[in-house]
CSV table of C-alpha atoms and ligand atoms in Angstrom, one decimal:
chain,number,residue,atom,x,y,z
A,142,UNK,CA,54.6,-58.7,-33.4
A,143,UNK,CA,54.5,-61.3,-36.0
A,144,UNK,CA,58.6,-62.0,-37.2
A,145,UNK,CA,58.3,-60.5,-40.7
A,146,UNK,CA,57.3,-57.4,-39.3
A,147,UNK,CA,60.4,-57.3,-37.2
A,148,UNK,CA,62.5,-58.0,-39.9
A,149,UNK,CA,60.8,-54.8,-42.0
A,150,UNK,CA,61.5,-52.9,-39.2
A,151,UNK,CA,65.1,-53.5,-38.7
A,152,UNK,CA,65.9,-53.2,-42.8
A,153,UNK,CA,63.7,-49.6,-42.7
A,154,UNK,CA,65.9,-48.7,-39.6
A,155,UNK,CA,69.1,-49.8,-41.4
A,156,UNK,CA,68.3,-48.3,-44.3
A,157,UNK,CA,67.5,-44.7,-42.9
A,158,UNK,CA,70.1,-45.2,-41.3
A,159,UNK,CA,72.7,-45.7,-44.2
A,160,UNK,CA,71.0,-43.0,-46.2
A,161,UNK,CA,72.1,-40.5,-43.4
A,162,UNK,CA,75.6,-42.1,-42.5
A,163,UNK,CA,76.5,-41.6,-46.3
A,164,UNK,CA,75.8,-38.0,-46.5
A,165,UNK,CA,78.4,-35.3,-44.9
A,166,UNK,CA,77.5,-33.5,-42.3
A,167,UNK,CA,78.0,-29.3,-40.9
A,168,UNK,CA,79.6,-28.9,-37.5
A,169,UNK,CA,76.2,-27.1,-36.9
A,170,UNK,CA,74.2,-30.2,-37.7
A,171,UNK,CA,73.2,-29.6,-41.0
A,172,UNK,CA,73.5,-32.7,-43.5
A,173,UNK,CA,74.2,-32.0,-47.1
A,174,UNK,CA,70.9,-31.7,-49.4
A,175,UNK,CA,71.9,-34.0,-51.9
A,176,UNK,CA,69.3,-32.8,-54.5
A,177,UNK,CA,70.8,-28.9,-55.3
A,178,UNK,CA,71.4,-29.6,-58.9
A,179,UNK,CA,67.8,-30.6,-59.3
A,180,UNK,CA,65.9,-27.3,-57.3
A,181,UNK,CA,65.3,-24.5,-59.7
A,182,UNK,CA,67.3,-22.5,-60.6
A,183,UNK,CA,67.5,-18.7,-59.0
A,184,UNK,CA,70.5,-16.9,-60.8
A,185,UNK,CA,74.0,-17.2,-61.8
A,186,UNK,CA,76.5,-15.1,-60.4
A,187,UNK,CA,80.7,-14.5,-61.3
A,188,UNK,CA,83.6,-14.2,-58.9
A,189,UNK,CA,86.2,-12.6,-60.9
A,190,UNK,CA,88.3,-12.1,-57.9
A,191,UNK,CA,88.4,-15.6,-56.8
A,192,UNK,CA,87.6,-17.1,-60.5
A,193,UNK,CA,84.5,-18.7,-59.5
A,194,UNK,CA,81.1,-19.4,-62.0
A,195,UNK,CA,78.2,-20.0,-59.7
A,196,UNK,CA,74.3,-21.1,-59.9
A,197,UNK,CA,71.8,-20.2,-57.0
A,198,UNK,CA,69.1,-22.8,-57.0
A,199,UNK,CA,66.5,-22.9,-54.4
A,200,UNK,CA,63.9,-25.6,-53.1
A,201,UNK,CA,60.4,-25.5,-53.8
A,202,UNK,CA,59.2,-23.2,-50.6
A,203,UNK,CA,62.4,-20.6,-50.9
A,204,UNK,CA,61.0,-20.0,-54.6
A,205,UNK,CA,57.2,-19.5,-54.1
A,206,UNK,CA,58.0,-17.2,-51.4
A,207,UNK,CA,60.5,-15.4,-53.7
A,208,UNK,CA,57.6,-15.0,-56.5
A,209,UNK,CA,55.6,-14.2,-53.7
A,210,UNK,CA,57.6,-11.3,-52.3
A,211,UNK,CA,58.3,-12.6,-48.8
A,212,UNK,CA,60.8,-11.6,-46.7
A,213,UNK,CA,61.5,-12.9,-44.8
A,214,UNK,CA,61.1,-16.2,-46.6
A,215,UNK,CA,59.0,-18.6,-44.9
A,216,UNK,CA,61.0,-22.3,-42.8
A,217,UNK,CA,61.8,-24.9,-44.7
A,218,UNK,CA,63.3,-22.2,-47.2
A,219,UNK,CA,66.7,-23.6,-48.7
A,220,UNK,CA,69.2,-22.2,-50.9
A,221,UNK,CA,71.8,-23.4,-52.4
A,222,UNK,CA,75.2,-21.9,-54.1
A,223,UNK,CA,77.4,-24.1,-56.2
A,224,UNK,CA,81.0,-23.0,-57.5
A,225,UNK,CA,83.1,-23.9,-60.2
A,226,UNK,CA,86.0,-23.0,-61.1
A,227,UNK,CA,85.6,-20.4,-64.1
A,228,UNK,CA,87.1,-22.1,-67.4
A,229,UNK,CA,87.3,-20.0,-70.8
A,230,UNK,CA,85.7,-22.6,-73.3
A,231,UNK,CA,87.8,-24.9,-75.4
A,232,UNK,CA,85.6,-24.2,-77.8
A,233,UNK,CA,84.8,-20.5,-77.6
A,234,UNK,CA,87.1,-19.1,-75.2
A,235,UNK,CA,85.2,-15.7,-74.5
A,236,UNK,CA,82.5,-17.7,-73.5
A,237,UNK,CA,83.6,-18.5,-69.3
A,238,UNK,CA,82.0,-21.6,-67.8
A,239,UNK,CA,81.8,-24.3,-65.0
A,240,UNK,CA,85.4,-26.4,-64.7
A,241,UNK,CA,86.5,-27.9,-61.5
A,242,UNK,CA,83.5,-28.5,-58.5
A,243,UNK,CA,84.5,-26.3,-55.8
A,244,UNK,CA,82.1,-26.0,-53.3
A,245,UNK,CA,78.2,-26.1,-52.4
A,246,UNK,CA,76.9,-23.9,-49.7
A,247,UNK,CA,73.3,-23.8,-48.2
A,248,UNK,CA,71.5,-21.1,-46.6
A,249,UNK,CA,68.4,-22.8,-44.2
A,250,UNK,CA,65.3,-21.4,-42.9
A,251,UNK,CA,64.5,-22.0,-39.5
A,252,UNK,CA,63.4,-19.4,-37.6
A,253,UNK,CA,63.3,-20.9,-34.1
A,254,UNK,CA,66.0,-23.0,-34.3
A,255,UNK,CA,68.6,-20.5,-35.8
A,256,UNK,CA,66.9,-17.4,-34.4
A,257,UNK,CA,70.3,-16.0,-33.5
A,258,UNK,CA,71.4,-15.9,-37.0
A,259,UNK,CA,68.8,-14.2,-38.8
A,260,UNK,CA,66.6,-17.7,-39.3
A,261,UNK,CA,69.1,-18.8,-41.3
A,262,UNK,CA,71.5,-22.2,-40.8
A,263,UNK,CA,74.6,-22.1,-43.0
A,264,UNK,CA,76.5,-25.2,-44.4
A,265,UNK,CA,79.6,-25.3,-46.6
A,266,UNK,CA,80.8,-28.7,-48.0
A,267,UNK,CA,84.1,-28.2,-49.6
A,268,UNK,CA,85.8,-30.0,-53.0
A,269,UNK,CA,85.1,-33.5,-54.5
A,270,UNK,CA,84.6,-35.2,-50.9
A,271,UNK,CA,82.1,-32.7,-50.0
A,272,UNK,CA,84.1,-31.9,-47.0
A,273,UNK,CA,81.9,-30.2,-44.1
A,274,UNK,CA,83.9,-26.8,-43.5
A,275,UNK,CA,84.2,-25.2,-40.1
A,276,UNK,CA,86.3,-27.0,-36.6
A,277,UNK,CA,82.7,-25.9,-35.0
A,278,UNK,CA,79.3,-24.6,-34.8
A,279,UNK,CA,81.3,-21.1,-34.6
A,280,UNK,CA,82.0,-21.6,-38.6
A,281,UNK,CA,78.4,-19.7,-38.9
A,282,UNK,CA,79.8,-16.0,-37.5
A,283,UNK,CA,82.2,-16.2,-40.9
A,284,UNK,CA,79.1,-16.6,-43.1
A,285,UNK,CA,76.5,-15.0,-41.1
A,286,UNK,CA,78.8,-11.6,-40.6
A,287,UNK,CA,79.6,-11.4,-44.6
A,288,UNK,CA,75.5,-11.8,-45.3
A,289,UNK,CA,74.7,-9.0,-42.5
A,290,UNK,CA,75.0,-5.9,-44.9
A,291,UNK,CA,72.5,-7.4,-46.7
A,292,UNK,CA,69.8,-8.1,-43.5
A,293,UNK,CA,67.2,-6.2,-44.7
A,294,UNK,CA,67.1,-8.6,-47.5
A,295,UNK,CA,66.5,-11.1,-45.2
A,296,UNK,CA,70.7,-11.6,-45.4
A,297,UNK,CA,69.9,-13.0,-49.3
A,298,UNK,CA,72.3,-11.2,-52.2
A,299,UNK,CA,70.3,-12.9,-54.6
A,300,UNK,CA,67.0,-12.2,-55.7
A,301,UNK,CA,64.8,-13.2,-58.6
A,302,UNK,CA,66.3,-11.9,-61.9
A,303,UNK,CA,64.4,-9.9,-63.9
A,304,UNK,CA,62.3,-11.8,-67.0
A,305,UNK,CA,59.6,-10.6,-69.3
B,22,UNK,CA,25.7,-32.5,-81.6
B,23,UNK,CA,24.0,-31.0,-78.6
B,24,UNK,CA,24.2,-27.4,-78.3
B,25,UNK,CA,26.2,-27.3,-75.4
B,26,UNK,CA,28.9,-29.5,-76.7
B,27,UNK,CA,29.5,-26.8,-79.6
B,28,UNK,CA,29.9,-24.5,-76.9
B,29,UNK,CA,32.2,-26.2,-75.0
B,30,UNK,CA,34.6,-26.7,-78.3
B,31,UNK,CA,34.3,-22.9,-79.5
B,32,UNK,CA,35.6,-22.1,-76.0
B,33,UNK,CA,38.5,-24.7,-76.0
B,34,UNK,CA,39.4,-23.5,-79.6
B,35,UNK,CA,39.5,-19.9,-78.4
B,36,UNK,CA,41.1,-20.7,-75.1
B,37,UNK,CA,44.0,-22.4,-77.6
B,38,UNK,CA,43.9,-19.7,-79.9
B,39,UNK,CA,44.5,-16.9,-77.5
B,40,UNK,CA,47.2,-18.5,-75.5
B,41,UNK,CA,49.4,-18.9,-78.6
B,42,UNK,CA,48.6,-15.3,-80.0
B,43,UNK,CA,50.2,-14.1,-76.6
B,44,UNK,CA,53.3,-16.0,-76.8
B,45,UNK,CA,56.0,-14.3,-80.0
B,46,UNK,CA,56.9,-16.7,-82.2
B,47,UNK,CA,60.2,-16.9,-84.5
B,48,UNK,CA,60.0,-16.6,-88.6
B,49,UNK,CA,61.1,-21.0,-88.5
B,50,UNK,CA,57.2,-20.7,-86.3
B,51,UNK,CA,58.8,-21.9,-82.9
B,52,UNK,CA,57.0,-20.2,-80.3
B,53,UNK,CA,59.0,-18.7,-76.8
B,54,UNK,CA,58.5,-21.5,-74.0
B,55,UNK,CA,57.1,-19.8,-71.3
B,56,UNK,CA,58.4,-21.9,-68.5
B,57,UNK,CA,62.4,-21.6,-69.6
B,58,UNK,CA,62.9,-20.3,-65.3
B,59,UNK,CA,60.7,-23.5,-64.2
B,60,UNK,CA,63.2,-25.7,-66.2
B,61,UNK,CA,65.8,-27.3,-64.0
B,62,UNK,CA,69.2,-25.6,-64.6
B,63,UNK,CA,71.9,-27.1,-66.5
B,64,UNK,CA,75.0,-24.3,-66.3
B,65,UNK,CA,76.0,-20.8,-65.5
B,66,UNK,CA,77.9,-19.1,-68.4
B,67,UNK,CA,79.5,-15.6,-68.4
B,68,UNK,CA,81.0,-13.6,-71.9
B,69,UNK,CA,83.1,-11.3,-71.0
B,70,UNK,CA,82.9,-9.7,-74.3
B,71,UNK,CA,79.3,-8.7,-74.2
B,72,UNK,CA,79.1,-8.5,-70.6
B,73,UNK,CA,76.8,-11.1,-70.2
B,74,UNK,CA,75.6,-14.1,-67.8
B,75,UNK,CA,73.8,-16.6,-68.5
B,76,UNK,CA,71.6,-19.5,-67.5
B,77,UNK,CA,71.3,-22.6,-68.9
B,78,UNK,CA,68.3,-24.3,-68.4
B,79,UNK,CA,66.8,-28.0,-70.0
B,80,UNK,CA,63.8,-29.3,-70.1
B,81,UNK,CA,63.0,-32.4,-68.2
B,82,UNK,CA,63.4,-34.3,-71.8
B,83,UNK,CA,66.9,-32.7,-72.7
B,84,UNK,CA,68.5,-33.6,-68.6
B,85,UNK,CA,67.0,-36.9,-68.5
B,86,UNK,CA,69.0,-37.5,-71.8
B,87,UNK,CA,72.0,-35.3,-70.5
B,88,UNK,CA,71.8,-37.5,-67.7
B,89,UNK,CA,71.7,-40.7,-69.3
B,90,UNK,CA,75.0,-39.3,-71.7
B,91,UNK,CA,72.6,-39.6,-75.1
B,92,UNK,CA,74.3,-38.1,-77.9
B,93,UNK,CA,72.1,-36.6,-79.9
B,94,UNK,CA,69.6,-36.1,-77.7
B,95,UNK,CA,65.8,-37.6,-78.1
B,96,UNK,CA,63.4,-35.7,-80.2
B,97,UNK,CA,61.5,-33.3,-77.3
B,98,UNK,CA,64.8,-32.2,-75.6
B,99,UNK,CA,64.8,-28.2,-75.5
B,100,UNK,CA,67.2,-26.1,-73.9
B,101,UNK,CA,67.1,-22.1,-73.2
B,102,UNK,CA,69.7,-20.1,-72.9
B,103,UNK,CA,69.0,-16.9,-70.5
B,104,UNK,CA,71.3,-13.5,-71.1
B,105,UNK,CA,71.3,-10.5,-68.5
B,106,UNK,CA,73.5,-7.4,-68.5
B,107,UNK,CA,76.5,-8.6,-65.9
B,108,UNK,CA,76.1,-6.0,-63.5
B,109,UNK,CA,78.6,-5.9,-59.8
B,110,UNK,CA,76.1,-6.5,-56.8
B,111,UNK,CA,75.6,-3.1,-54.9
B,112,UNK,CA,76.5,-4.7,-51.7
B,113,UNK,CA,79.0,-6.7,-52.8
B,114,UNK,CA,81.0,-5.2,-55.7
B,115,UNK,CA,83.4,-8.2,-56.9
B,116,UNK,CA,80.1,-10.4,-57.3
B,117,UNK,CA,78.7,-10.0,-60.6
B,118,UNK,CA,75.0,-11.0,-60.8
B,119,UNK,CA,72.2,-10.5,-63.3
B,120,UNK,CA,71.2,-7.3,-64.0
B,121,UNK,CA,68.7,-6.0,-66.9
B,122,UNK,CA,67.3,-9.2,-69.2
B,123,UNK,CA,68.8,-8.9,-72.2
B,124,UNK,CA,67.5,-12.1,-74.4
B,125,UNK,CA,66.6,-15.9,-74.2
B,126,UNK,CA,67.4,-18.6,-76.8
B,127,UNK,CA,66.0,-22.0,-77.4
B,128,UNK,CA,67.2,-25.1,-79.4
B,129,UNK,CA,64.5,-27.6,-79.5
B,130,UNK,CA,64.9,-31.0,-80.6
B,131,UNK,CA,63.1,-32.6,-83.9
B,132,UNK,CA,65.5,-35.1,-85.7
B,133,UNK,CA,62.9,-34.6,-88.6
B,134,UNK,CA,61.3,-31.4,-89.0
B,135,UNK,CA,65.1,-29.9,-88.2
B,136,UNK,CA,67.1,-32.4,-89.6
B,137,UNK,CA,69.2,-29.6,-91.9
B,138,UNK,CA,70.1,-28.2,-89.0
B,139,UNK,CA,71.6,-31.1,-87.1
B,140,UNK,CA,67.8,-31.8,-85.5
B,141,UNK,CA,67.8,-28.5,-84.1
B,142,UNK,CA,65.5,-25.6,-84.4
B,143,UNK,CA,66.8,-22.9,-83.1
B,144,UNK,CA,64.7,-19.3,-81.7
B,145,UNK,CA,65.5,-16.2,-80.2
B,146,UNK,CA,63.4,-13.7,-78.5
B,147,UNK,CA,65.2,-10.0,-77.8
B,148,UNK,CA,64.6,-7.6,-74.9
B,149,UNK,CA,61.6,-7.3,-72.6
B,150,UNK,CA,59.2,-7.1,-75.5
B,151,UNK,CA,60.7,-10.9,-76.0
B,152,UNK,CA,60.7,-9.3,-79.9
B,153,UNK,CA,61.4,-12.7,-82.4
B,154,UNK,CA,64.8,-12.3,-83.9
B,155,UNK,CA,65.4,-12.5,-87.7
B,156,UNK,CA,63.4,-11.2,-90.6
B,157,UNK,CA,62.7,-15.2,-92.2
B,158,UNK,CA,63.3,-18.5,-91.3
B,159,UNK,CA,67.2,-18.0,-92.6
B,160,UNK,CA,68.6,-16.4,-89.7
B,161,UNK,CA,69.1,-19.8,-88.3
B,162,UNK,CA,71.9,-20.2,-90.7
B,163,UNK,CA,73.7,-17.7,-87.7
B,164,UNK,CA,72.9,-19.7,-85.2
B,165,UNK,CA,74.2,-23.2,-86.7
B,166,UNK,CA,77.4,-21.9,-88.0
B,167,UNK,CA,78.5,-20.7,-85.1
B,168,UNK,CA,77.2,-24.4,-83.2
B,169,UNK,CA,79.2,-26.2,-85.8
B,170,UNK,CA,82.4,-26.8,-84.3
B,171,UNK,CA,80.8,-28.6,-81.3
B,172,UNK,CA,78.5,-30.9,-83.9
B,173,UNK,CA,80.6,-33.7,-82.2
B,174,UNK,CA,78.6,-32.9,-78.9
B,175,UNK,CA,75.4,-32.6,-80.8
B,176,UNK,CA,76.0,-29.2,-81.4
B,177,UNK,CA,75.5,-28.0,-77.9
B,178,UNK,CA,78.8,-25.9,-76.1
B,179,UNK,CA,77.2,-26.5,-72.8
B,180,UNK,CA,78.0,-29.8,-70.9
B,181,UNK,CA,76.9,-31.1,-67.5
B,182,UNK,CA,78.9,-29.4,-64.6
B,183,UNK,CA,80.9,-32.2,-62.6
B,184,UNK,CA,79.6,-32.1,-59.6
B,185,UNK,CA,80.1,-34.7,-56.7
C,99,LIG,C1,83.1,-12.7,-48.0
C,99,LIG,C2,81.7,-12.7,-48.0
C,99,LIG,C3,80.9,-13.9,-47.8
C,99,LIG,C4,81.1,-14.9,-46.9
C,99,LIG,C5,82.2,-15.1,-45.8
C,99,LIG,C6,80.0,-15.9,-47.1
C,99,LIG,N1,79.2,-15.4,-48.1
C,99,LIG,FE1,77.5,-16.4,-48.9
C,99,LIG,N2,77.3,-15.0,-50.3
C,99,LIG,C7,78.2,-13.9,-50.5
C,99,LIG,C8,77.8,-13.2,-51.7
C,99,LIG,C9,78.4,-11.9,-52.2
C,99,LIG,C10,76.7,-13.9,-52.3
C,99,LIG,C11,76.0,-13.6,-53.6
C,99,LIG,C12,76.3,-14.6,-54.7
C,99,LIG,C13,77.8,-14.6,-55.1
C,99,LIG,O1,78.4,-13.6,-55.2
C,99,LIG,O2,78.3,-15.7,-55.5
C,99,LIG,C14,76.5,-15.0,-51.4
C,99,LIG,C15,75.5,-16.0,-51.6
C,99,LIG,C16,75.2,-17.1,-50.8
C,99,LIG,C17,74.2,-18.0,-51.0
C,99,LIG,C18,73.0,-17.9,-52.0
C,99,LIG,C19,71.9,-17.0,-51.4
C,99,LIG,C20,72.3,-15.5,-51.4
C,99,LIG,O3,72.4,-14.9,-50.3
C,99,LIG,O4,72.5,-14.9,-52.5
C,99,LIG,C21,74.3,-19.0,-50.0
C,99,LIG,C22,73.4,-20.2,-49.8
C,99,LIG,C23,75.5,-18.7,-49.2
C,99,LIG,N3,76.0,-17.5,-49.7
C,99,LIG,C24,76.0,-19.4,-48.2
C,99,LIG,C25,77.1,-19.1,-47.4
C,99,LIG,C26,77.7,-19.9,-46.4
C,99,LIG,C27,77.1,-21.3,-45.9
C,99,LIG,C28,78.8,-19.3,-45.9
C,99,LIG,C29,79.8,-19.6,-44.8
C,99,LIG,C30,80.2,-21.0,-44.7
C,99,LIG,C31,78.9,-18.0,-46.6
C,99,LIG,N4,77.8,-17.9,-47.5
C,99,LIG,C32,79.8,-17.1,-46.4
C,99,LIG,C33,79.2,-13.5,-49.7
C,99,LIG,C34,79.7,-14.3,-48.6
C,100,LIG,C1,79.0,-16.3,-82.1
C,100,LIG,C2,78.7,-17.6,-81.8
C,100,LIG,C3,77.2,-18.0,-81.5
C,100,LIG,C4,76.1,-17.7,-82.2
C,100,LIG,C5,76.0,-16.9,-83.5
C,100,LIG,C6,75.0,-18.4,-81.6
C,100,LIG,N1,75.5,-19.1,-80.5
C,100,LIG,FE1,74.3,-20.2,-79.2
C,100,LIG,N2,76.0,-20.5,-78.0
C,100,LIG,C7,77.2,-20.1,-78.3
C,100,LIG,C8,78.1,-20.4,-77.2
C,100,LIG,C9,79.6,-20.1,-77.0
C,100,LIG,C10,77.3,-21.1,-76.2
C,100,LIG,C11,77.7,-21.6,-74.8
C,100,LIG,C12,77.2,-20.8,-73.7
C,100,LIG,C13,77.6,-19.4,-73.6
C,100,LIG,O1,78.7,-19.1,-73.9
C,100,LIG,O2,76.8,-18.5,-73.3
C,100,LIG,C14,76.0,-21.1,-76.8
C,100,LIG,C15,74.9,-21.8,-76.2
C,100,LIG,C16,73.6,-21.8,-76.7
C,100,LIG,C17,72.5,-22.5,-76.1
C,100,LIG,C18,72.6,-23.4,-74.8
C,100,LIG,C19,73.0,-24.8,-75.3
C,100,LIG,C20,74.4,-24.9,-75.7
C,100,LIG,O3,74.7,-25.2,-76.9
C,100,LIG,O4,75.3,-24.7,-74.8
C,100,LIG,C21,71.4,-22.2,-76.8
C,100,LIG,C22,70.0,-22.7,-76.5
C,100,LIG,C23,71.8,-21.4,-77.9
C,100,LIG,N3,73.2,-21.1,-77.8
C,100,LIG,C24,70.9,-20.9,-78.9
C,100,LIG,C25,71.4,-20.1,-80.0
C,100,LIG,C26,70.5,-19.5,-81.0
C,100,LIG,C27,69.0,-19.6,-81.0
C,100,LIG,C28,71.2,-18.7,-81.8
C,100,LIG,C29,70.9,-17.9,-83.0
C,100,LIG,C30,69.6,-17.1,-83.0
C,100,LIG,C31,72.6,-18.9,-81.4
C,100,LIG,N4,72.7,-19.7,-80.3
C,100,LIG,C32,73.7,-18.3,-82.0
C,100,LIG,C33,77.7,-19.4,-79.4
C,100,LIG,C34,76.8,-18.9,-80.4
C-alpha cells in the first residue's frame, strides 16, 4: 500500500476513534446520541411532582413508524426525553418553561439484542457532564420496570399528539 | 404555444390554486403552515392558568438563526407555537402530557411587509377546524401588545433551552 494511503488510514482510524472517546457512554453500552435536540419533535410532557418541563423527540425511523401505527416500532427506533428544570418566566410568570438541563434519556430499538427488555435499550446521562447513570448493566430493571404498565404500548407513554 | 403546454399550465395553476383553498388563512392573509410537527422543536412550555402545554417548534430558517444568536432574526424565520389541553397520563398520573389540540400560532418573519409590528406577522388557527382567529387584520394588535415587553429579544418569550 502506497504511504499516503497509510497515513489516511490511521487519521480516519483516529478520528473515529476520538469522535467515540468524546461521547459518554451507558453501563449497558449505549453511547449518547448527540443529535436529540435536532430529531422531531414527539410531545412535551410536565412533572409537577419533581418540577420537570420535558420534550420527546424521536429519530427518523421511531416517527414514520409512529405515523404508521406500528407497535411495536420497528429497530433502529430511538427516543429521546430531555428535562429541564421547570422555570415560571421572567417575563410572564404563568407561562412555565425550560431552566436548568437536567437529564436526557433514550429508549433504543433492538429487538435481538435487548430481547429481554421488551426490544428496548435504555440510557440516562445525567446534568451538564452528561454523566452515564447506573453502577451497571442492572440500571435497565429501574427503567424497564416503571415502563412495564405500559407494555402493550410497546413500554412507550408517549404517543403522537393529536393535530388537525 | 402548443396545445399541450396550455394544458400542462391550467393543471399547475389548479394544482396551486386548490392547495391554498385547503389550507385557512388569517384576516393579515397568512396561511396555516402545514408542516409546524415536521419543524425541529425549539421548547416545551406549560400555563398553568389555561391548562395548557405547548410546543415550540422553528423552522429551519428561525433555528439556524437561533443557533447563530441573530437578533432579529432573518426575514423567513417562522416559529409555531402548538397548545393542547394538559391532561395527567392514564398510566401515569403525576405526568402531564397533551391531551385534546386546542390551537397553533405562528409568527413569521418579514422585516418589510411586517415592519409595524416589529417584522412579525402574527396568525392563529383555533380548534380542530384550525378556524382563523380574528374578525380583520387588527387582531394582531393582541398579539404584539402582549410580545412587547420581550421586544429586546426580538419579541419572542421563547429562548433556546441550555442543553450540554
Ligand atoms: C418512575 C417511573 C419511570 C422510570 C423509573 C423511568 N421512566 Fe421513562 N418515562 C416515564 C414516564 C411517565 C414517561 C412519559 C413522559 C414523562 O412523563 O415525562 C417516560 C418516558 C420516557 C421516554 C420517552 C418515551 C416514552 O416512553 O414516553 C424515554 C426515552 C424514557 N422514559 C427513558 C427512560 C430511561 C432510560 C429510564 C431509566 C434510566 C427511565 N425512562 C425510567 C416513567 C419512568
Ligand atoms: C397574554 C399574552 C399573550 C398574547 C395575547 C399572545 N401571546 Fe404569544 N406568547 C406569549 C407567551 C408568554 C409566550 C411564551 C410561550 C408560552 O408561554 O406558551 C408566547 C409565545 C408565542 C410564540 C412562540 C415564540 C415565542 O415568542 O416564544 C408564538 C409563535 C406566539 N406566541 C404567537 C402569538 C400569536 C399569533 C398571538 C395572537 C393571535 C399571540 N402570540 C398572543 C404570550 C402571549
Amino acid at each position: 500500500m502506497p504511504k499516503t494511503l497509510w497515513i489516511v488510514l490511521a487519521l480516519v482510524l483516529m478520528a473515529g476513534w476520538a469522535g467515540a472517546a468524546d461521547l459518554p457512554v451507558a453501563p449497558n453500552g449505549i453511547a449518547l446520541y448527540p443529535e436529540f435536540m435536532s430529531w422531531k419533535p414527539l410531545a412535551p410532557s410536565y412533572r409537577e411532582d419533581k418540577g420537570h418541563i420535558r420534550l420527546i423527540t424521536a429519530n427518523d425511523v421511531a416517527l414514520a413508524g409512529l405515523r404508521a401505527g406500528k407497535n411495536p416500532l420497528p429497530d433502529g427506533s430511538v427516543l429521546a426525553k430531555v428535562a429541564w428544570k421547570a422555570v415560571k418566566h421572567p417575563a410572564f410568570p404563568v407561562a412555565t418553561e425550560p431552566g436548568e438541563f437536567v437529564q436526557v434519556e433514550f429508549m433504543v430499538k433492538d429487538s435481538r439484542k435487548y430481547a429481554a427488555t421488551g426490544g428496548w435499550g435504555f440510557a440516562r446521562f445525567v446534568g451538564k457532564e452528561l454523566k452515564p447513570y447506573g453502577k451497571d448493566p442492572g440500571f435497565v430493571a429501574e427503567c424497564f420496570g416503571c415502563h412495564t404498565p405500559v407494555a402493550a404500548k410497546d413500554y412507550l407513554f408517549t404517543s403522537l399528539p393529536s393535530v388537525p
